[in-house]
Coordinates of C-alpha atoms and ligand atoms in Angstrom, one line a residue:
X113 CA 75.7 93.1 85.7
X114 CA 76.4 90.2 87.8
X115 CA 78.2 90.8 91.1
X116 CA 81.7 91.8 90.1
X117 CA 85.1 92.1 92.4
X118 CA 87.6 94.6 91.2
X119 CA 91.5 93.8 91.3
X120 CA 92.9 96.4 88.5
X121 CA 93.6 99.5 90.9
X122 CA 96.3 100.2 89.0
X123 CA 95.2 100.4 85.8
X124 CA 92.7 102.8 87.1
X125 CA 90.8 103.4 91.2
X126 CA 87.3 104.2 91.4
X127 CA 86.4 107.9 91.6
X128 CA 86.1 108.6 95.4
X129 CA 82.7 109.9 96.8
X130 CA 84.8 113.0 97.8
X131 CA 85.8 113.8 94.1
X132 CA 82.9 112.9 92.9
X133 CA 81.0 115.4 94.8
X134 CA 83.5 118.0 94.2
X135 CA 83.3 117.5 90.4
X136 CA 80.0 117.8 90.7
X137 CA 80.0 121.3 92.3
X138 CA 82.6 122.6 90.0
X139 CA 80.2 121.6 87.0
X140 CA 77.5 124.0 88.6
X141 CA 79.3 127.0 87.8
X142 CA 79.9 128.9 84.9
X143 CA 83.4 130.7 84.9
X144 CA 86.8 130.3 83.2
X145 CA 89.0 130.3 85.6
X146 CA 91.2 133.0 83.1
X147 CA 88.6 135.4 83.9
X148 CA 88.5 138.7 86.5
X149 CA 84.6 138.4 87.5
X150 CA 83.3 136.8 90.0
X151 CA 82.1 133.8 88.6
X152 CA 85.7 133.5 87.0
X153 CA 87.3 133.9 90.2
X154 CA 84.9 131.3 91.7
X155 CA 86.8 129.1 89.2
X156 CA 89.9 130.0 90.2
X157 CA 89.2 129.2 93.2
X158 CA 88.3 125.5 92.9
X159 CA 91.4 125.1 90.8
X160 CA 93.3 127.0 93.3
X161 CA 92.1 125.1 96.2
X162 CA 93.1 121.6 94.1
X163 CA 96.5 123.2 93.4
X164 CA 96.9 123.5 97.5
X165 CA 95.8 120.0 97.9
X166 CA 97.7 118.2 95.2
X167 CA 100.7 119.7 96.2
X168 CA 100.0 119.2 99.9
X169 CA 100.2 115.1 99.1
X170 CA 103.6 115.4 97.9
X171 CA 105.3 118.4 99.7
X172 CA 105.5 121.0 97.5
X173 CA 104.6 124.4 97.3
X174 CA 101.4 125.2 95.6
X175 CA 103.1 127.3 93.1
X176 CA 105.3 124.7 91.5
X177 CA 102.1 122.2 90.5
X178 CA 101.4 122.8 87.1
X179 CA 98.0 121.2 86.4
X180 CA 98.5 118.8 83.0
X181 CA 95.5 116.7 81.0
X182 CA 97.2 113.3 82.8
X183 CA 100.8 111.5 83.8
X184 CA 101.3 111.1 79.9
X185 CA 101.2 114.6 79.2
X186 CA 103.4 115.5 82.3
X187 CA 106.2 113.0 81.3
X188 CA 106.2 114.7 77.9
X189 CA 106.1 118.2 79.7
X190 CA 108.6 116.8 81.9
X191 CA 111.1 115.5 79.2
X192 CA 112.5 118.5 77.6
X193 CA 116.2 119.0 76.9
X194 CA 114.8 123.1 78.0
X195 CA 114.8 122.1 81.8
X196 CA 117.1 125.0 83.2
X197 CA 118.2 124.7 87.2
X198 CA 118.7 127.6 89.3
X199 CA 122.7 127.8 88.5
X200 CA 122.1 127.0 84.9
X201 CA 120.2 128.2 82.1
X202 CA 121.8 125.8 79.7
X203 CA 119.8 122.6 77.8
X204 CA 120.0 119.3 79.2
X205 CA 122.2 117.1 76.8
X206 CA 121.3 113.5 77.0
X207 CA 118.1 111.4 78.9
X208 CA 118.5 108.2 80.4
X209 CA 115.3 106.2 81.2
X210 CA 114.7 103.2 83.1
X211 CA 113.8 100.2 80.7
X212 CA 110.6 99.4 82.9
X213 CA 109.4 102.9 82.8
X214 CA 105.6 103.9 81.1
X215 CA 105.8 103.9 77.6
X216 CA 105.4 108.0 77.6
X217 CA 108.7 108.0 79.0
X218 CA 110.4 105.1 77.0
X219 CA 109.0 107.6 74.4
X220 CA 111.7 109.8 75.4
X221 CA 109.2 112.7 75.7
X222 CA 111.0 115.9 73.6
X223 CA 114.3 114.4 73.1
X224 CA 115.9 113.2 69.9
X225 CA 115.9 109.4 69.9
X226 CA 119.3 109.7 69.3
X227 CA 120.0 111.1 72.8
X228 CA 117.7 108.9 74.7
X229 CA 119.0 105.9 76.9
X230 CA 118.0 103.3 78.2
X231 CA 118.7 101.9 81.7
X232 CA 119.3 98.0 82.5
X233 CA 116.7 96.8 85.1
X234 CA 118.1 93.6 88.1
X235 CA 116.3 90.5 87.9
X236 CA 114.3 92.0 90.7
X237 CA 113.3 94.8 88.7
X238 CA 115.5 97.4 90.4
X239 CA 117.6 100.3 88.6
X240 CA 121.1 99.1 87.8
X241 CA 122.7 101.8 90.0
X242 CA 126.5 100.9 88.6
X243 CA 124.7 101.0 85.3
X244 CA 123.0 104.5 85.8
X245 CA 126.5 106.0 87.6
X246 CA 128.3 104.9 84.4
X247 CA 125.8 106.6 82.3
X248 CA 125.1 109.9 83.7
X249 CA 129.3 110.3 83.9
X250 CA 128.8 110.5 79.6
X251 CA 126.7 113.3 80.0
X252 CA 127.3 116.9 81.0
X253 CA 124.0 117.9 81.8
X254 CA 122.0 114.6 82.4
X255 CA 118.5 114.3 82.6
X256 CA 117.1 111.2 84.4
X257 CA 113.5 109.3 84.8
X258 CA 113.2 106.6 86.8
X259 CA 109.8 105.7 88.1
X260 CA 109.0 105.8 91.9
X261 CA 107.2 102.3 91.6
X262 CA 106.6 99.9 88.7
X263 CA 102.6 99.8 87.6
X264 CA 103.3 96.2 86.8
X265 CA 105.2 94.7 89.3
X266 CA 105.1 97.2 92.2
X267 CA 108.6 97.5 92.2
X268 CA 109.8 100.3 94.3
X269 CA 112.8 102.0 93.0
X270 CA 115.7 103.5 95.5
X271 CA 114.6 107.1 94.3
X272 CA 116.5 108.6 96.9
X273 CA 119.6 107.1 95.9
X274 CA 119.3 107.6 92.6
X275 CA 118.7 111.2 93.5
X276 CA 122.3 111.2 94.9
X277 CA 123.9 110.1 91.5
X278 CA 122.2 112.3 89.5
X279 CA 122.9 115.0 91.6
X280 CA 126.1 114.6 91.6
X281 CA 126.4 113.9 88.2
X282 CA 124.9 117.4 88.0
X283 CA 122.0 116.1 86.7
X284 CA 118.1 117.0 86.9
X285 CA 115.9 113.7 88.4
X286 CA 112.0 113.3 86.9
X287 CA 110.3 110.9 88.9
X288 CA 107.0 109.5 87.6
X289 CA 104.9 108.8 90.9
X290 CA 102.0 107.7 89.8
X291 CA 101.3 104.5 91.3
X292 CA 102.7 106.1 94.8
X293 CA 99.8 107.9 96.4
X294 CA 98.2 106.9 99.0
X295 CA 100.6 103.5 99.1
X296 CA 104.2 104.8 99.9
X297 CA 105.7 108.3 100.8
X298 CA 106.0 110.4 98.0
X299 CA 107.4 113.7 99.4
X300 CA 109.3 115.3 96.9
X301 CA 111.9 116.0 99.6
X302 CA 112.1 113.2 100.8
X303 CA 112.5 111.1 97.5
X304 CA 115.3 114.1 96.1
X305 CA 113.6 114.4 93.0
X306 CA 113.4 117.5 90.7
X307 CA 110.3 117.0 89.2
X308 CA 107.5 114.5 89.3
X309 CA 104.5 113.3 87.7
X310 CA 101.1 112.4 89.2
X311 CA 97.6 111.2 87.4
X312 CA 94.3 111.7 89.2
X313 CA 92.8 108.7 88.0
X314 CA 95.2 106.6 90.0
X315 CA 94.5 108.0 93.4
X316 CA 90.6 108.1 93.2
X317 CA 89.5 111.3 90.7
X318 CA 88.9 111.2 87.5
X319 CA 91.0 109.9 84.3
X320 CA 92.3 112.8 82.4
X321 CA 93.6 115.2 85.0
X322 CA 97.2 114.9 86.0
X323 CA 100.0 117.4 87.0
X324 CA 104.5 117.8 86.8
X325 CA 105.5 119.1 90.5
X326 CA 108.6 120.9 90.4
X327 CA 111.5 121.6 93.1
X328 CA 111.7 124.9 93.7
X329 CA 114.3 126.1 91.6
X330 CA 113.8 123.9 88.1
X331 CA 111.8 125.9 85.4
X332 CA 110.9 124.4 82.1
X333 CA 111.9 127.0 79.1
X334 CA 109.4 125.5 76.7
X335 CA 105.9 123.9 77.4
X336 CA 104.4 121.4 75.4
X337 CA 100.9 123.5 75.0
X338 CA 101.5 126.7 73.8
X339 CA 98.9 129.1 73.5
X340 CA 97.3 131.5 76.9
X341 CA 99.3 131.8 80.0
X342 CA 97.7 129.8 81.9
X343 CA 99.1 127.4 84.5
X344 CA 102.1 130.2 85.0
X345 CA 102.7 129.6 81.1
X346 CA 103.6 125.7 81.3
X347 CA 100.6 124.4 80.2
X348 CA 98.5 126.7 77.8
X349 CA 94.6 126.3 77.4
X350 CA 91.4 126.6 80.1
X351 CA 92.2 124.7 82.9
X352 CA 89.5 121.7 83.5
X353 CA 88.0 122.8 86.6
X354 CA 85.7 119.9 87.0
X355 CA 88.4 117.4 87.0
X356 CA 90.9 119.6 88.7
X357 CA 88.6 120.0 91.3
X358 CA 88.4 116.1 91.5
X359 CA 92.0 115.3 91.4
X360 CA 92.1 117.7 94.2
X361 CA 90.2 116.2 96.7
X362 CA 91.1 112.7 95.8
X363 CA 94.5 114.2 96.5
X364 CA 93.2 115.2 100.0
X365 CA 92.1 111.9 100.9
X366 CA 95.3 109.8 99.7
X367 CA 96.9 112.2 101.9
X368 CA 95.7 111.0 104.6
X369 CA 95.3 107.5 103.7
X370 CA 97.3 105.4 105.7
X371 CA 96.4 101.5 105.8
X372 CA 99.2 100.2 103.9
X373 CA 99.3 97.8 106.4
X374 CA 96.2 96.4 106.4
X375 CA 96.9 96.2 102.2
X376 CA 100.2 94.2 102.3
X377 CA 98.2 91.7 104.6
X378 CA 95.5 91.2 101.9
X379 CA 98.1 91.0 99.6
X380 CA 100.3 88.4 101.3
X381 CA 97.3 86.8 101.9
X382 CA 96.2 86.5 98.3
X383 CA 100.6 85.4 97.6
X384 CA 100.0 82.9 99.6
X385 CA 96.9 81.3 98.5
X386 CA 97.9 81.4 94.9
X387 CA 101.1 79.5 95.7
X388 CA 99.4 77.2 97.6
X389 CA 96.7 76.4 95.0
X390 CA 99.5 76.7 92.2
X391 CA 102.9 75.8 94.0
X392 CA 105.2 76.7 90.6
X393 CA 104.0 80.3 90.4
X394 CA 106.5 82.8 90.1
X395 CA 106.0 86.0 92.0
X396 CA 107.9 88.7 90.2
X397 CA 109.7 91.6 91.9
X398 CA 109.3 89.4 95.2
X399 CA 112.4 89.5 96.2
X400 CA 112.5 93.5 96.2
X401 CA 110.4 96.5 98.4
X402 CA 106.8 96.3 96.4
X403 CA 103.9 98.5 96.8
X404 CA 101.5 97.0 99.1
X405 CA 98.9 96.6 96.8
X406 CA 100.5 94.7 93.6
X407 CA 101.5 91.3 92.8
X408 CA 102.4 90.0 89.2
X409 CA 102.6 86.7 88.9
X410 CA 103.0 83.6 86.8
X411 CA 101.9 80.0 86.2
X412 CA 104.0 78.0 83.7
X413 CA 101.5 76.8 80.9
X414 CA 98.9 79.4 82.0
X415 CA 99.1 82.6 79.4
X416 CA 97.7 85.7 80.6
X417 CA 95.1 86.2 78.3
X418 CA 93.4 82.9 79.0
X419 CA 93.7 83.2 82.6
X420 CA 91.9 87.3 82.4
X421 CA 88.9 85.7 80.6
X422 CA 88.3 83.0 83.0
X423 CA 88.9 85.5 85.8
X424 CA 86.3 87.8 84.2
X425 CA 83.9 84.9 83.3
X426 CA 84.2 84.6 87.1
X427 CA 83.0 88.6 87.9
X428 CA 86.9 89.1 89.0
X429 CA 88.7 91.7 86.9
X430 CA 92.4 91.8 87.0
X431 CA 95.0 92.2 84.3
X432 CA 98.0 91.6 82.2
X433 CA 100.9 93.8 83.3
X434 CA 99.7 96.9 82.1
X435 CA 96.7 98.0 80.6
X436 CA 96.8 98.8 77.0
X437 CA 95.2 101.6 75.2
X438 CA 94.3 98.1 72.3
X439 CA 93.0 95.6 75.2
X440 CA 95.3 93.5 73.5
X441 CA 97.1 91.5 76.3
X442 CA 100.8 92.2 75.3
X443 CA 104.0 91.1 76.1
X444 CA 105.7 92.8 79.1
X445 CA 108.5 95.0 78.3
X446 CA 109.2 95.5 82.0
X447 CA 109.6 91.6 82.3
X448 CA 111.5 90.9 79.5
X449 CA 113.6 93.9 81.0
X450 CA 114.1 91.5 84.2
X451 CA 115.4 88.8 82.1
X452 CA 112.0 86.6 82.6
X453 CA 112.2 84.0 80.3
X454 CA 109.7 85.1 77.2
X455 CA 107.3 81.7 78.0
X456 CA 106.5 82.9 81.5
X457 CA 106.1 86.6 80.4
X458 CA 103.0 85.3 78.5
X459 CA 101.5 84.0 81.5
X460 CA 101.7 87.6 83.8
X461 CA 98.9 88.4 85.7
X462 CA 98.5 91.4 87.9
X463 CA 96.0 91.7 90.7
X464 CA 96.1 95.5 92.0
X465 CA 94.2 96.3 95.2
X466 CA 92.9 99.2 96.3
X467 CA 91.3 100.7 99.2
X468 CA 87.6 99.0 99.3
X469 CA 89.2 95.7 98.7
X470 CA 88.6 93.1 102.0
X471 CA 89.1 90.1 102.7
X472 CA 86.2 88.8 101.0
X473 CA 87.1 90.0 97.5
X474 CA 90.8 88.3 98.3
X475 CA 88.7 84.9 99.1
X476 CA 86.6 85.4 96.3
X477 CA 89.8 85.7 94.0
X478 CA 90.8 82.3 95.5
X479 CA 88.4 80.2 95.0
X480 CA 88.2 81.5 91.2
X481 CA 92.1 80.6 90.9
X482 CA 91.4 77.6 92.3
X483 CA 88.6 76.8 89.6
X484 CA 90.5 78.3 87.1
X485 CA 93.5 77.1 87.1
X486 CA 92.6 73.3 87.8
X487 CA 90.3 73.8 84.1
X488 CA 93.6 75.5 82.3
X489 CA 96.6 73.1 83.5
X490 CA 94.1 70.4 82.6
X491 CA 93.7 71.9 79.2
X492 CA 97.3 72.9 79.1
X493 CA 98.5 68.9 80.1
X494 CA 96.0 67.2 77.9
X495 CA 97.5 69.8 75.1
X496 CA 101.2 68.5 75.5
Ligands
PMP626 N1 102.9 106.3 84.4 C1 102.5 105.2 85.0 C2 103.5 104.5 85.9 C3 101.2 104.7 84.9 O1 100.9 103.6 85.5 C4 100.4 105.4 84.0 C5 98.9 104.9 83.8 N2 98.9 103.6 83.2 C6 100.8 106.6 83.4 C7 102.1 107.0 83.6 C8 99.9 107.4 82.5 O2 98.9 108.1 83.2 P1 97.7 108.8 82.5 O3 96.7 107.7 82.3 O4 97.2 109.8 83.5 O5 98.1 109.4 81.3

């Protein structure tokens, strides 16, 4: 393949030479990680070792990481009216979700539709927090999930304020974190929540390995795999060493990754040229806290599709707002969420970065826009 610059970190990272190489060791051996000889507790050691790691990068105790086959699977472990709290063994009675969350949690995980909510969004893509106070006051026992930051916009949401309302509301707070490692803090402490999501792929291991961190004192009555009792009986079946043992050290690394800095200047960097090339783009979220390494954005008469496949025709891969398990490009429900105007919706692009991307690959992405976009607004004005 021709030479080809990669802008879709979000959607996915590459696997990291460190996970790689763990994954590959883990595959060397022959053990279930279920089982009392030695090769079996060489297994459980690996998966142990991740478990230490994993919950290293967010601040939790080891114990309380419940290995899961991605984030999708721990939103839908995590969404359970069966979520009992140290004071109180009784079910939680209603869930209110953010409307820009991942569809597995606009899915409303194990709740009835009829007591799932939705949460109103700002233009800027921020929880309503009047909106969210007046909700979780209806409930007696709320459940809430409201991302940490949006994987289309970068959004980051006032988790720890939201905490605060849900806590007093006597409520239980599931933060998906997904896009947050190795970009923002994502302490569990720190951000209040109860219980939170991770996926490896995001962070640099392998897709198909993700795991629900829980506070302490929250237990989940009924699991969403039933079977063995493995993973302290949350999460039945053999564990995947291999990729645990990638999500692991990927974990290790985004631990101590710390160059958000030099990440928000590529990204500003790449704002700014796009605006200058294409002066009427709309930057959505801008006016919010982002994560360093996003920016959606928009070009009236450009649509999103058009503008991916001239992108890609150019070796530059980036994306519509989210990627979708069709490849269809479709419209953004987290936009239309933020009251963007349907027209413009059809134009978003996202450009993710990640942590090999330099200044070259920003230039590169330039000089593409620049050749792309002068071809489509011809197209678009000779069209009109
Ligand atoms: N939540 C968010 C915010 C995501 O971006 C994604 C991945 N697109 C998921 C959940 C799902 O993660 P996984 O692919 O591990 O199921």
């Amino acid at each position: 393949m021709a030479e080809r610059t990669y802008f879709d970190w979000n959607a996915t990272a590459p696997l990291r030479e460190e996970a790689r190489a763990a994954m590959v060791a883990a595959l060397e051996l022959t053990g279930n990680a279920s089982s009392v000889h030695g090769e079996g507790r060489a297994a459980r050691h690996i998966v142990e070792e991740a478990r230490e790691q994993v919950a290293n990068l967010v601040g939790a105790e080891a114990r309380n990481v419940t290995f899961t086959s991605g984030a999708t699977e721990a939103n839908m472990l995590a969404l359970t009216p069966s979520i009992s709290t140290a004071g109180e063994k009784a079910r939680r009675d209603r869930l209110f979700v953010s409307a820009i969350e991942h569809p597995s949690v606009r899915s409303g995980g194990r709740f009835p539709a009829e007591l799932v909510e939705e949460l109103p969004v700002t233009g800027d893509g921020l929880a309503d927090l009047h909106a969210l106070r007046k909700a979780v006051a209806r409930a007696e026992r709320p459940l809430v999930s409201v991302m940490l930051a949006n994987n289309e916009t970068g959004v980051i949401e006032p988790i720890r304020e939201i905490a605060d309302i849900v806590h007093t509301a006597n409520g239980v707070l599931h933060v998906d974190a997904v896009q947050g490692p190795g970009r923002i803090d994502c302490r569990i402490g720190d951000l209040g929540a109860d219980l939170m999501s991770l996926s490896a792929h995001k962070l640099g291991g392998p897709q198909g390995a993700g795991a629900l961190i829980r506070r302490d004192d929250i237990h989940i009555a009924e699991p969403l795999i039933k079977g063995g009792g493995q993973e302290r009986g949350q999460r039945a079946g053999s564990e995947n060493v291999a990729a645990i043992a990638g999500f692991g050290a990927a974990a290790a690394m985004a631990a101590i990754q710390a160059d958000a800095a030099r990440m928000t200047a590529l990204r500003d960097r790449l704002e700014a040229g796009i605006q200058a090339a294409t002066p009427q783009a709309v930057i959505f979220g801008a006016g919010a806290l982002r994560l360093p390494n996003t920016t959606l954005f928009a070009v009236p008469g450009i649509k999103a599709e058009t503008a991916i496949i001239a992108f890609d025709l150019n070796g530059i891969a980036v994306s519509s707002g989210s990627a979708c398990s069709s490849g269809k490009v479709q419209a953004s429900h987290v936009l239309r969420a933020m009251g963007v105007e349907p027209a413009l919706v059809q134009g978003a692009v996202r450009v993710s970065l990640g942590w090999s991307t330099c200044e070259t690959d920003v230039e590169r992405l330039l000089n593409a826009w620049n050749k792309v976009t002068s071809s489509l607004l011809n197209k678009h004005a000779n069209a009109a």
